[in-house]
């Protein structure tokens, strides 16, 4: 049996501590000094906190077919969009803490199940350029809050085009078979378990569905997903 070590000190925590010494934080939403995201700019992350699970999204194809439950914290606009942009493109890894906390809060309120947190992997090339995987940072923070183990079980099987410049149908074929389990140990770990995918933004859900396909192929019992934001 593979031992999961969920409570190891996360990379995000160390990175945040190191950065605090080097660079005073500035709010990604409004520029206020002292915090990476101030109270006022965090407020949209709480917008959906009290909503019941499974609220209709107002779109025809709601949760992607293979995803048991899809939840998110806020619309991909305003300060939430700015915070995610800073996390991804400005190297502000400390934003993973308030954003990961929001993911955990929404999942605590609305998630109906889950045994293992799993980040949606970024492209290896982009992770090399950036030096980190923002979904992994979010997943680590959320998992710690939720008291669940986290495992980077998936990897990109091949390079896909960025999803943002593709239409819905093209997105689906772009990511089909794009993900696979990292190792035999990961395969063993997800077998029979209820996996909760974590990512920064969901748009059509085709990336989440492709991750779910890989996990179901490895014998996962169920796959749910929670993201910081939803883009329409
Ligand atoms: Zn602010």
CSV table of C-alpha atoms and ligand atoms in Angstrom, one decimal:
chain,number,residue,atom,x,y,z
A,1,UNK,CA,0.0,0.0,0.0
A,2,UNK,CA,1.3,3.4,-0.9
A,3,UNK,CA,1.7,5.7,2.0
A,4,UNK,CA,0.4,9.3,1.4
A,5,UNK,CA,2.1,12.0,3.3
A,6,UNK,CA,-0.4,14.7,3.3
A,7,UNK,CA,0.8,16.9,6.0
A,8,UNK,CA,4.3,17.6,4.8
A,9,UNK,CA,5.1,21.3,4.9
A,10,UNK,CA,4.1,22.7,1.6
A,11,UNK,CA,6.4,24.4,-0.9
A,12,UNK,CA,3.9,27.3,-0.9
A,13,UNK,CA,4.5,27.9,2.8
A,14,UNK,CA,8.2,28.0,2.4
A,15,UNK,CA,8.0,30.2,-0.7
A,16,UNK,CA,5.7,32.6,1.1
A,17,UNK,CA,8.0,32.9,4.1
A,18,UNK,CA,11.0,33.5,2.0
A,19,UNK,CA,9.3,36.1,-0.2
A,20,UNK,CA,7.9,38.0,2.8
A,21,UNK,CA,11.5,38.8,3.8
A,22,UNK,CA,12.6,39.8,0.4
A,23,UNK,CA,9.7,41.7,-1.0
A,24,UNK,CA,6.9,43.5,0.9
A,25,UNK,CA,3.5,42.3,-0.4
A,26,UNK,CA,1.2,44.5,-2.5
A,27,UNK,CA,-2.5,43.8,-3.1
A,28,UNK,CA,-3.0,42.3,-6.5
A,29,UNK,CA,-6.5,43.9,-6.7
A,30,UNK,CA,-5.9,47.5,-5.6
A,31,UNK,CA,-2.2,48.0,-5.0
A,32,UNK,CA,-2.6,48.5,-1.2
A,33,UNK,CA,0.6,47.7,0.6
A,34,UNK,CA,1.1,45.0,3.2
A,35,UNK,CA,-1.0,42.1,1.9
A,36,UNK,CA,-1.0,40.2,-1.4
A,37,UNK,CA,-4.8,40.5,-1.5
A,38,UNK,CA,-6.6,42.9,0.9
A,39,UNK,CA,-9.9,42.2,2.7
A,40,UNK,CA,-11.9,44.2,0.3
A,41,UNK,CA,-10.4,42.6,-2.8
A,42,UNK,CA,-10.9,39.2,-1.3
A,43,UNK,CA,-14.6,39.7,-0.8
A,44,UNK,CA,-15.6,38.4,-4.3
A,45,UNK,CA,-14.0,35.1,-3.3
A,46,UNK,CA,-16.8,34.7,-0.8
A,47,UNK,CA,-19.6,35.5,-3.2
A,48,UNK,CA,-20.7,31.9,-3.7
A,49,UNK,CA,-19.7,30.5,-0.3
A,50,UNK,CA,-23.3,30.2,1.0
A,51,UNK,CA,-24.8,28.9,-2.2
A,52,UNK,CA,-25.9,25.3,-2.2
A,53,UNK,CA,-23.9,22.7,-4.2
A,54,UNK,CA,-24.7,22.2,-7.8
A,55,UNK,CA,-26.3,25.5,-8.5
A,56,UNK,CA,-27.1,25.7,-12.2
A,57,UNK,CA,-24.4,27.5,-14.2
A,58,UNK,CA,-26.7,29.0,-16.7
A,59,UNK,CA,-25.1,27.0,-19.5
A,60,UNK,CA,-26.4,24.0,-21.4
A,61,UNK,CA,-23.6,21.6,-20.7
A,62,UNK,CA,-23.2,22.2,-17.0
A,63,UNK,CA,-20.7,20.0,-15.3
A,64,UNK,CA,-18.5,18.1,-17.8
A,65,UNK,CA,-19.9,14.6,-18.3
A,66,UNK,CA,-17.3,12.7,-16.3
A,67,UNK,CA,-17.1,15.2,-13.4
A,68,UNK,CA,-19.2,14.2,-10.4
A,69,UNK,CA,-19.4,17.7,-9.0
A,70,UNK,CA,-17.9,21.0,-10.1
A,71,UNK,CA,-17.6,24.0,-7.7
A,72,UNK,CA,-15.9,27.3,-8.0
A,73,UNK,CA,-15.5,30.4,-5.8
A,74,UNK,CA,-16.1,33.4,-8.0
A,75,UNK,CA,-16.6,34.7,-11.5
A,76,UNK,CA,-13.3,35.3,-13.4
A,77,UNK,CA,-13.5,39.0,-13.2
A,78,UNK,CA,-12.3,42.0,-11.2
A,79,UNK,CA,-9.9,41.4,-8.3
A,80,UNK,CA,-10.2,37.6,-8.6
A,81,UNK,CA,-9.0,37.8,-12.2
A,82,UNK,CA,-6.2,40.2,-11.2
A,83,UNK,CA,-5.1,37.9,-8.4
A,84,UNK,CA,-5.0,34.8,-10.6
A,85,UNK,CA,-3.1,36.8,-13.2
A,86,UNK,CA,-0.5,37.8,-10.6
A,87,UNK,CA,-0.2,34.3,-9.4
A,88,UNK,CA,0.4,32.9,-12.9
A,89,UNK,CA,2.4,35.6,-14.6
A,90,UNK,CA,4.0,37.9,-11.9
A,91,UNK,CA,5.6,35.3,-9.8
A,92,UNK,CA,3.5,36.2,-6.7
A,93,UNK,CA,3.3,32.7,-5.3
A,94,UNK,CA,2.0,34.1,-1.9
A,95,UNK,CA,-1.4,34.6,-3.6
A,96,UNK,CA,-1.8,30.8,-3.5
A,97,UNK,CA,-2.7,31.2,0.2
A,98,UNK,CA,-5.8,33.4,0.0
A,99,UNK,CA,-6.9,31.7,-3.2
A,100,UNK,CA,-6.3,28.2,-1.9
A,101,UNK,CA,-8.1,29.1,1.3
A,102,UNK,CA,-11.1,30.2,-0.8
A,103,UNK,CA,-11.1,26.9,-2.7
A,104,UNK,CA,-11.1,25.0,0.6
A,105,UNK,CA,-13.9,27.2,2.0
A,106,UNK,CA,-16.1,26.6,-1.0
A,107,UNK,CA,-15.4,22.9,-1.0
A,108,UNK,CA,-16.1,22.6,2.8
A,109,UNK,CA,-19.4,24.3,2.2
A,110,UNK,CA,-20.5,22.5,-1.0
A,111,UNK,CA,-18.3,19.5,-1.7
A,112,UNK,CA,-20.2,16.3,-1.1
A,113,UNK,CA,-17.2,14.0,-1.0
A,114,UNK,CA,-13.5,13.5,-1.8
A,115,UNK,CA,-10.5,11.6,-0.5
A,116,UNK,CA,-7.5,12.9,-2.4
A,117,UNK,CA,-6.7,16.4,-3.8
A,118,UNK,CA,-5.0,16.4,-7.2
A,119,UNK,CA,-3.9,19.5,-9.1
A,120,UNK,CA,-4.5,19.9,-12.8
A,121,UNK,CA,-0.9,19.9,-14.2
A,122,UNK,CA,0.4,22.8,-16.2
A,123,UNK,CA,2.6,22.3,-19.2
A,124,UNK,CA,6.0,21.2,-18.2
A,125,UNK,CA,7.6,23.9,-20.4
A,126,UNK,CA,5.5,26.6,-18.7
A,127,UNK,CA,6.3,25.3,-15.3
A,128,UNK,CA,10.0,25.4,-16.2
A,129,UNK,CA,9.7,29.0,-17.3
A,130,UNK,CA,7.6,30.0,-14.3
A,131,UNK,CA,9.5,27.9,-11.8
A,132,UNK,CA,6.3,26.6,-10.2
A,133,UNK,CA,2.9,25.1,-10.9
A,134,UNK,CA,0.2,27.4,-9.7
A,135,UNK,CA,-2.4,24.7,-9.5
A,136,UNK,CA,-0.1,22.6,-7.3
A,137,UNK,CA,0.3,25.6,-4.9
A,138,UNK,CA,-3.4,26.1,-4.8
A,139,UNK,CA,-4.0,22.4,-4.2
A,140,UNK,CA,-1.5,22.3,-1.4
A,141,UNK,CA,-3.0,25.2,0.4
A,142,UNK,CA,-6.6,23.8,-0.1
A,143,UNK,CA,-5.6,20.3,1.0
A,144,UNK,CA,-4.0,21.5,4.2
A,145,UNK,CA,-7.1,23.5,5.1
A,146,UNK,CA,-9.4,20.6,4.2
A,147,UNK,CA,-7.3,18.0,6.1
A,148,UNK,CA,-7.0,15.9,2.9
A,149,UNK,CA,-3.9,14.4,1.3
A,150,UNK,CA,-2.6,16.0,-1.9
A,151,UNK,CA,-0.9,14.2,-4.7
A,152,UNK,CA,0.5,15.4,-8.0
A,153,UNK,CA,-0.8,12.2,-9.7
A,154,UNK,CA,-1.3,13.5,-13.2
A,155,UNK,CA,1.1,14.8,-15.9
A,156,UNK,CA,0.6,16.1,-19.4
A,157,UNK,CA,1.0,13.3,-21.8
A,158,UNK,CA,1.7,15.6,-24.7
A,159,UNK,CA,1.9,19.3,-25.3
A,160,UNK,CA,-1.5,20.9,-26.1
A,161,UNK,CA,-2.2,24.3,-27.5
A,162,UNK,CA,-3.3,26.9,-25.0
A,163,UNK,CA,-7.1,26.5,-24.5
A,164,UNK,CA,-7.9,30.2,-24.5
A,165,UNK,CA,-7.6,30.7,-28.3
A,166,UNK,CA,-9.8,27.7,-29.1
A,167,UNK,CA,-13.6,27.2,-29.5
A,168,UNK,CA,-15.5,24.7,-27.5
A,169,UNK,CA,-15.2,21.7,-29.9
A,170,UNK,CA,-11.6,22.4,-30.6
A,171,UNK,CA,-10.9,22.6,-26.8
A,172,UNK,CA,-12.3,19.1,-26.4
A,173,UNK,CA,-10.2,17.5,-29.1
A,174,UNK,CA,-7.2,19.6,-28.0
A,175,UNK,CA,-7.1,18.0,-24.6
A,176,UNK,CA,-8.4,14.5,-25.4
A,177,UNK,CA,-5.9,11.9,-24.0
A,178,UNK,CA,-3.7,14.9,-22.9
A,179,UNK,CA,-3.2,13.6,-19.4
A,180,UNK,CA,-1.8,10.4,-17.8
A,181,UNK,CA,-0.8,9.2,-14.4
A,182,UNK,CA,2.8,10.1,-13.4
A,183,UNK,CA,3.8,6.7,-12.2
A,184,UNK,CA,2.6,3.2,-11.2
A,185,UNK,CA,2.5,4.4,-7.6
A,186,UNK,CA,0.1,7.2,-8.6
A,187,UNK,CA,-2.1,4.8,-10.5
A,188,UNK,CA,-2.3,2.6,-7.4
A,189,UNK,CA,-3.0,5.6,-5.2
A,190,UNK,CA,-6.0,6.8,-7.2
A,191,UNK,CA,-7.5,3.4,-7.7
A,192,UNK,CA,-10.8,3.1,-5.8
A,193,UNK,CA,-10.5,6.7,-4.5
A,194,UNK,CA,-12.7,9.8,-4.9
A,195,UNK,CA,-10.4,12.4,-6.4
A,196,UNK,CA,-10.9,16.2,-6.1
A,197,UNK,CA,-9.2,18.1,-8.9
A,198,UNK,CA,-8.0,21.6,-8.2
A,199,UNK,CA,-7.3,24.3,-10.8
A,200,UNK,CA,-7.2,28.0,-11.1
A,201,UNK,CA,-9.9,28.7,-13.7
A,202,UNK,CA,-12.6,26.5,-15.4
A,203,UNK,CA,-14.0,27.6,-18.7
A,204,UNK,CA,-15.7,24.8,-20.7
A,205,UNK,CA,-14.5,22.1,-18.3
A,206,UNK,CA,-12.8,20.2,-21.1
A,207,UNK,CA,-9.5,20.1,-19.3
A,208,UNK,CA,-11.1,18.9,-16.1
A,209,UNK,CA,-12.9,16.2,-18.1
A,210,UNK,CA,-9.7,15.1,-19.8
A,211,UNK,CA,-8.1,14.8,-16.3
A,212,UNK,CA,-11.1,12.8,-15.1
A,213,UNK,CA,-10.8,10.4,-18.0
A,214,UNK,CA,-7.2,9.6,-17.1
A,215,UNK,CA,-8.2,9.1,-13.4
A,216,UNK,CA,-11.1,6.9,-14.3
A,217,UNK,CA,-8.9,4.8,-16.6
A,218,UNK,CA,-6.7,4.3,-13.5
A,219,UNK,CA,-9.7,3.1,-11.5
A,220,UNK,CA,-10.7,6.2,-9.6
A,221,UNK,CA,-14.1,5.7,-7.9
A,222,UNK,CA,-15.2,9.3,-8.6
A,223,UNK,CA,-13.8,12.6,-9.8
A,224,UNK,CA,-15.0,16.0,-8.6
A,225,UNK,CA,-13.4,19.4,-9.2
A,226,UNK,CA,-13.1,22.8,-7.5
A,227,UNK,CA,-11.5,25.9,-9.0
A,228,UNK,CA,-10.9,29.5,-7.8
A,229,UNK,CA,-12.9,31.0,-10.7
A,230,UNK,CA,-15.2,30.3,-13.5
A,231,UNK,CA,-14.9,32.0,-16.9
A,232,UNK,CA,-17.9,32.3,-19.1
B,1,LIG,ZN1,-7.0,45.3,-2.5
